[in-house]
Amino acid sequence: DATKIKFNDGYKLIQEAVRSKFRLSDDIFKIEWYNLHETFLNKRRDIKKGLRKQETTVQTNPSAQI
């Protein structure tokens, strides 16, 4: 369930890793987390979109295969 993801231990671990990596105080992290989270999601969406596009190209044009 997507509404419970914030209580998932893995999600909390990712948050703490990001906070630690960028050396953010708890207050700054709380302010910036939404923007960082959206950035990560957009990057993941772009990667998935690129992979799907690449698969489609290979399926429609087998000679384009690398």
Short mmCIF file of N, CA and C in Angstrom, two decimals:
data_model
loop_
_atom_site.label_atom_id
_atom_site.label_comp_id
_atom_site.label_asym_id
_atom_site.label_seq_id
_atom_site.Cartn_x
_atom_site.Cartn_y
_atom_site.Cartn_z
N ASP A 1 0.84 -1.18 0.00
CA ASP A 1 0.00 0.00 0.00
C ASP A 1 0.89 1.25 0.00
N ALA A 2 0.70 2.11 -0.96
CA ALA A 2 1.55 3.29 -1.13
C ALA A 2 1.43 4.28 0.02
N THR A 3 0.30 4.30 0.71
CA THR A 3 0.14 5.25 1.81
C THR A 3 0.97 4.85 3.03
N LYS A 4 1.37 3.60 3.11
CA LYS A 4 2.14 3.11 4.26
C LYS A 4 3.64 3.09 4.00
N ILE A 5 4.07 3.52 2.82
CA ILE A 5 5.48 3.43 2.44
C ILE A 5 6.36 4.23 3.39
N LYS A 6 5.87 5.35 3.90
CA LYS A 6 6.67 6.20 4.78
C LYS A 6 7.01 5.51 6.10
N PHE A 7 6.29 4.45 6.43
CA PHE A 7 6.54 3.73 7.67
C PHE A 7 7.39 2.48 7.44
N ASN A 8 7.74 2.23 6.20
CA ASN A 8 8.55 1.08 5.82
C ASN A 8 9.99 1.31 6.27
N ASP A 9 10.61 0.28 6.84
CA ASP A 9 11.99 0.41 7.32
C ASP A 9 12.96 0.73 6.19
N GLY A 10 12.74 0.16 5.01
CA GLY A 10 13.61 0.43 3.87
C GLY A 10 13.52 1.89 3.45
N TYR A 11 12.33 2.44 3.46
CA TYR A 11 12.12 3.85 3.11
C TYR A 11 12.83 4.75 4.10
N LYS A 12 12.70 4.42 5.38
CA LYS A 12 13.37 5.21 6.42
C LYS A 12 14.88 5.13 6.28
N LEU A 13 15.37 3.96 5.91
CA LEU A 13 16.81 3.78 5.70
C LEU A 13 17.30 4.64 4.54
N ILE A 14 16.53 4.69 3.47
CA ILE A 14 16.89 5.54 2.32
C ILE A 14 16.91 7.01 2.73
N GLN A 15 15.90 7.42 3.49
CA GLN A 15 15.87 8.81 3.95
C GLN A 15 17.12 9.14 4.76
N GLU A 16 17.46 8.27 5.68
CA GLU A 16 18.63 8.52 6.53
C GLU A 16 19.91 8.52 5.71
N ALA A 17 20.01 7.65 4.72
CA ALA A 17 21.20 7.61 3.86
C ALA A 17 21.33 8.91 3.07
N VAL A 18 20.23 9.42 2.56
CA VAL A 18 20.24 10.68 1.81
C VAL A 18 20.61 11.83 2.73
N ARG A 19 20.01 11.87 3.92
CA ARG A 19 20.31 12.93 4.88
C ARG A 19 21.80 12.92 5.24
N SER A 20 22.33 11.73 5.45
CA SER A 20 23.74 11.58 5.80
C SER A 20 24.66 11.94 4.63
N LYS A 21 24.32 11.48 3.44
CA LYS A 21 25.14 11.73 2.25
C LYS A 21 25.31 13.22 1.99
N PHE A 22 24.22 13.96 2.09
CA PHE A 22 24.25 15.39 1.82
C PHE A 22 24.51 16.23 3.08
N ARG A 23 24.72 15.53 4.20
CA ARG A 23 25.04 16.18 5.48
C ARG A 23 24.02 17.26 5.83
N LEU A 24 22.76 16.87 5.80
CA LEU A 24 21.68 17.81 6.10
C LEU A 24 21.26 17.68 7.55
N SER A 25 20.99 18.81 8.19
CA SER A 25 20.43 18.76 9.54
C SER A 25 19.01 18.22 9.42
N ASP A 26 18.46 17.79 10.54
CA ASP A 26 17.09 17.25 10.51
C ASP A 26 16.10 18.29 10.00
N ASP A 27 16.26 19.53 10.41
CA ASP A 27 15.33 20.59 9.98
C ASP A 27 15.42 20.84 8.48
N ILE A 28 16.63 20.95 7.96
CA ILE A 28 16.81 21.18 6.52
C ILE A 28 16.33 19.97 5.74
N PHE A 29 16.60 18.78 6.25
CA PHE A 29 16.17 17.57 5.56
C PHE A 29 14.65 17.54 5.42
N LYS A 30 13.95 17.87 6.49
CA LYS A 30 12.48 17.88 6.44
C LYS A 30 11.97 18.85 5.39
N ILE A 31 12.66 19.96 5.22
CA ILE A 31 12.26 20.95 4.22
C ILE A 31 12.57 20.45 2.81
N GLU A 32 13.74 19.86 2.63
CA GLU A 32 14.22 19.49 1.30
C GLU A 32 13.81 18.09 0.84
N TRP A 33 13.35 17.23 1.73
CA TRP A 33 13.07 15.85 1.36
C TRP A 33 12.09 15.74 0.19
N TYR A 34 11.04 16.52 0.19
CA TYR A 34 10.05 16.43 -0.88
C TYR A 34 10.71 16.67 -2.24
N ASN A 35 11.52 17.72 -2.34
CA ASN A 35 12.18 18.03 -3.62
C ASN A 35 13.16 16.93 -4.02
N LEU A 36 13.93 16.44 -3.06
CA LEU A 36 14.87 15.36 -3.35
C LEU A 36 14.13 14.10 -3.80
N HIS A 37 13.06 13.79 -3.09
CA HIS A 37 12.27 12.59 -3.41
C HIS A 37 11.70 12.68 -4.82
N GLU A 38 11.16 13.83 -5.18
CA GLU A 38 10.62 14.02 -6.54
C GLU A 38 11.71 13.90 -7.59
N THR A 39 12.89 14.41 -7.29
CA THR A 39 14.02 14.30 -8.22
C THR A 39 14.37 12.85 -8.45
N PHE A 40 14.44 12.06 -7.38
CA PHE A 40 14.76 10.64 -7.52
C PHE A 40 13.69 9.90 -8.31
N LEU A 41 12.43 10.21 -8.05
CA LEU A 41 11.35 9.55 -8.77
C LEU A 41 11.38 9.91 -10.26
N ASN A 42 11.62 11.17 -10.58
CA ASN A 42 11.70 11.58 -11.98
C ASN A 42 12.86 10.91 -12.69
N LYS A 43 13.98 10.79 -12.03
CA LYS A 43 15.13 10.11 -12.63
C LYS A 43 14.79 8.65 -12.91
N ARG A 44 14.13 8.00 -11.95
CA ARG A 44 13.74 6.60 -12.14
C ARG A 44 12.75 6.47 -13.30
N ARG A 45 11.80 7.40 -13.39
CA ARG A 45 10.83 7.37 -14.49
C ARG A 45 11.52 7.55 -15.83
N ASP A 46 12.48 8.47 -15.89
CA ASP A 46 13.22 8.71 -17.14
C ASP A 46 14.01 7.47 -17.56
N ILE A 47 14.62 6.81 -16.60
CA ILE A 47 15.39 5.59 -16.91
C ILE A 47 14.45 4.51 -17.43
N LYS A 48 13.31 4.32 -16.76
CA LYS A 48 12.35 3.31 -17.21
C LYS A 48 11.82 3.64 -18.60
N LYS A 49 11.54 4.92 -18.85
CA LYS A 49 11.04 5.34 -20.15
C LYS A 49 12.07 5.04 -21.23
N GLY A 50 13.33 5.33 -20.94
CA GLY A 50 14.41 5.06 -21.89
C GLY A 50 14.56 3.58 -22.18
N LEU A 51 14.43 2.76 -21.15
CA LEU A 51 14.53 1.31 -21.34
C LEU A 51 13.38 0.79 -22.19
N ARG A 52 12.17 1.30 -21.91
CA ARG A 52 11.01 0.87 -22.70
C ARG A 52 11.16 1.29 -24.15
N LYS A 53 11.64 2.50 -24.37
CA LYS A 53 11.84 3.00 -25.73
C LYS A 53 12.89 2.16 -26.45
N GLN A 54 13.94 1.79 -25.75
CA GLN A 54 14.99 0.97 -26.33
C GLN A 54 14.45 -0.42 -26.69
N GLU A 55 13.64 -1.01 -25.81
CA GLU A 55 13.04 -2.32 -26.08
C GLU A 55 12.14 -2.24 -27.31
N THR A 56 11.35 -1.18 -27.42
CA THR A 56 10.45 -1.00 -28.56
C THR A 56 11.24 -0.89 -29.85
N THR A 57 12.34 -0.15 -29.81
CA THR A 57 13.18 0.02 -31.00
C THR A 57 13.75 -1.32 -31.44
N VAL A 58 14.21 -2.11 -30.50
CA VAL A 58 14.78 -3.41 -30.82
C VAL A 58 13.72 -4.34 -31.38
N GLN A 59 12.50 -4.31 -30.82
CA GLN A 59 11.43 -5.18 -31.29
C GLN A 59 10.96 -4.79 -32.68
N THR A 60 10.88 -3.50 -32.96
CA THR A 60 10.38 -3.07 -34.27
C THR A 60 11.47 -3.06 -35.33
N ASN A 61 12.72 -2.97 -34.91
CA ASN A 61 13.83 -2.92 -35.86
C ASN A 61 14.98 -3.77 -35.32
N PRO A 62 14.91 -5.08 -35.52
CA PRO A 62 15.94 -5.97 -34.97
C PRO A 62 17.35 -5.62 -35.41
N SER A 63 17.54 -4.96 -36.54
CA SER A 63 18.88 -4.60 -36.99
C SER A 63 19.48 -3.47 -36.15
N ALA A 64 18.65 -2.78 -35.37
CA ALA A 64 19.14 -1.69 -34.53
C ALA A 64 19.71 -2.20 -33.22
N GLN A 65 19.68 -3.48 -33.03
CA GLN A 65 20.17 -4.08 -31.79
C GLN A 65 21.67 -3.86 -31.64
N ILE A 66 22.09 -3.51 -30.45
CA ILE A 66 23.50 -3.22 -30.20
C ILE A 66 24.23 -4.49 -29.81
#
